[in-house]
Amino acid sequence: MIAAASGARVVAVDVSGAALDLARRFGAVECVDAARAEDTAAAVRDLTGGGAHLSLDALGSDATCAASVAGLRRRGRHVQVGLLPSPTGTTPVPMARAIALELEILGSHGMAAHTYPPMLDLVRTGALRPDLLVTSAVPLAQAPAALAAMDTARGAGVTVVEPWR
């Protein structure tokens, strides 16, 4: 939603059809179903005419990180928001590709505080509608189960915990 509102041509990648539907609704012009694609990175390179300028992986598995980097074009930038512990203890970043294509690899825990005011201006004008991303709400007592289900859930959108319920 933020990338589309900022004028980017967004290609969304997910294993959930519902999540891809949301991505289309909020501005993605192309979608890749990673559950069905033979080679997700190749699909992204095809849809973008040689690779994405920027990839963002907020899931953080070895596979999603590696595929995101593999879908970049020369001098592209990858932003990794968190990373799950690797079962092999090695980094999933294909460093030979990163060096050969002069890629920029950034780690992040989320948005920097100094970028909030311009983003909140977009919310104020209606260019961004984060409220539309909320697809479910649970009472505080159900929060542990909702968090545990994140490993297996293939839903879409954001679940909000309502402590007053």
GROMACS .gro file of C-alpha atoms in nm, residues 23-131:
model
  109
   23ALA     CA    1  -0.220  -0.676  -0.253
   24ARG     CA    2  -0.408  -0.618  -0.580
   25ARG     CA    3  -0.676  -0.422  -0.397
   26PHE     CA    4  -0.412  -0.192  -0.248
   27GLY     CA    5  -0.212  -0.126  -0.562
   28ALA     CA    6  -0.006  -0.425  -0.672
   29VAL     CA    7  -0.007  -0.432  -1.053
   30GLU     CA    8   0.130  -0.787  -1.073
   31CYS     CA    9   0.116  -1.083  -0.835
   32VAL     CA   10   0.320  -1.402  -0.814
   33ASP     CA   11   0.170  -1.700  -0.634
   34ALA     CA   12   0.480  -1.850  -0.476
   35ALA     CA   13   0.288  -2.169  -0.392
   36ARG     CA   14   0.240  -2.234  -0.764
   37ALA     CA   15   0.536  -2.064  -0.934
   38GLU     CA   16   0.813  -2.296  -1.040
   39ASP     CA   17   1.075  -2.023  -0.982
   40THR     CA   18   0.948  -1.718  -0.794
   41ALA     CA   19   1.257  -1.506  -0.862
   42ALA     CA   20   1.242  -1.582  -1.236
   43ALA     CA   21   0.873  -1.484  -1.239
   44VAL     CA   22   0.960  -1.150  -1.076
   45ARG     CA   23   1.246  -1.092  -1.321
   46ASP     CA   24   1.009  -1.165  -1.614
   47LEU     CA   25   0.735  -0.935  -1.482
   48THR     CA   26   0.980  -0.651  -1.421
   49GLY     CA   27   1.182  -0.675  -1.740
   50GLY     CA   28   1.501  -0.796  -1.577
   51GLY     CA   29   1.447  -0.775  -1.205
   52ALA     CA   30   1.304  -0.554  -0.934
   53HIS     CA   31   1.473  -0.232  -0.832
   54LEU     CA   32   1.373  -0.301  -0.471
   55SER     CA   33   1.263  -0.611  -0.285
   56LEU     CA   34   1.123  -0.624   0.066
   57ASP     CA   35   1.098  -0.947   0.263
   58ALA     CA   36   0.899  -0.921   0.583
   59LEU     CA   37   0.857  -1.297   0.634
   60GLY     CA   38   1.222  -1.369   0.693
   61SER     CA   39   1.265  -1.734   0.600
   62ASP     CA   40   1.576  -1.857   0.419
   63ALA     CA   41   1.368  -1.924   0.106
   64THR     CA   42   1.193  -1.586   0.095
   65CYS     CA   43   1.514  -1.393   0.160
   66ALA     CA   44   1.708  -1.581  -0.110
   67ALA     CA   45   1.424  -1.552  -0.364
   68SER     CA   46   1.385  -1.180  -0.296
   69VAL     CA   47   1.754  -1.118  -0.361
   70ALA     CA   48   1.747  -1.344  -0.668
   71GLY     CA   49   1.463  -1.137  -0.815
   72LEU     CA   50   1.665  -0.813  -0.816
   73ARG     CA   51   1.821  -0.638  -1.114
   74ARG     CA   52   2.176  -0.498  -1.125
   75ARG     CA   53   2.231  -0.242  -0.846
   76GLY     CA   54   1.898  -0.336  -0.689
   77ARG     CA   55   1.825  -0.299  -0.321
   78HIS     CA   56   1.690  -0.562  -0.082
   79VAL     CA   57   1.539  -0.478   0.257
   80GLN     CA   58   1.517  -0.765   0.504
   81VAL     CA   59   1.269  -0.696   0.785
   82GLY     CA   60   1.366  -0.953   1.046
   83LEU     CA   61   1.501  -1.300   0.980
   84LEU     CA   62   1.400  -1.633   1.126
   85PRO     CA   63   1.682  -1.844   1.269
   86SER     CA   64   1.832  -2.055   0.992
   87PRO     CA   65   1.828  -2.433   1.049
   88THR     CA   66   2.173  -2.448   0.886
   89GLY     CA   67   2.319  -2.156   1.080
   90THR     CA   68   2.423  -1.990   0.754
   91THR     CA   69   2.305  -1.674   0.584
   92PRO     CA   70   2.043  -1.718   0.311
   93VAL     CA   71   2.175  -1.418   0.117
   94PRO     CA   72   2.336  -1.530  -0.211
   95MET     CA   73   2.651  -1.321  -0.167
   96ALA     CA   74   2.803  -1.414  -0.506
   97ARG     CA   75   2.494  -1.259  -0.674
   98ALA     CA   76   2.500  -0.960  -0.438
   99ILE     CA   77   2.862  -0.886  -0.530
  100ALA     CA   78   2.832  -0.961  -0.903
  101LEU     CA   79   2.525  -0.735  -0.943
  102GLU     CA   80   2.642  -0.473  -0.690
  103LEU     CA   81   2.328  -0.520  -0.484
  104GLU     CA   82   2.253  -0.326  -0.170
  105ILE     CA   83   2.135  -0.545   0.121
  106LEU     CA   84   1.974  -0.368   0.417
  107GLY     CA   85   1.850  -0.507   0.745
  108SER     CA   86   1.558  -0.344   0.923
  109HIS     CA   87   1.332  -0.380   1.223
  110GLY     CA   88   1.072  -0.157   1.054
  111MET     CA   89   1.022   0.210   0.975
  112ALA     CA   90   1.256   0.467   1.121
  113ALA     CA   91   1.081   0.719   1.346
  114HIS     CA   92   1.183   1.016   1.129
  115THR     CA   93   0.971   0.876   0.842
  116TYR     CA   94   0.648   0.870   1.044
  117PRO     CA   95   0.536   1.232   0.980
  118PRO     CA   96   0.530   1.200   0.597
  119MET     CA   97   0.359   0.860   0.624
  120LEU     CA   98   0.099   0.997   0.866
  121ASP     CA   99   0.037   1.282   0.619
  122LEU     CA  100  -0.051   1.014   0.361
  123VAL     CA  101  -0.292   0.858   0.611
  124ARG     CA  102  -0.443   1.199   0.688
  125THR     CA  103  -0.507   1.269   0.317
  126GLY     CA  104  -0.653   0.923   0.258
  127ALA     CA  105  -0.373   0.815   0.022
  128LEU     CA  106  -0.298   0.537   0.273
  129ARG     CA  107  -0.580   0.345   0.441
  130PRO     CA  108  -0.423   0.112   0.701
  131ASP     CA  109  -0.769   0.053   0.849
   0.00000   0.00000   0.00000
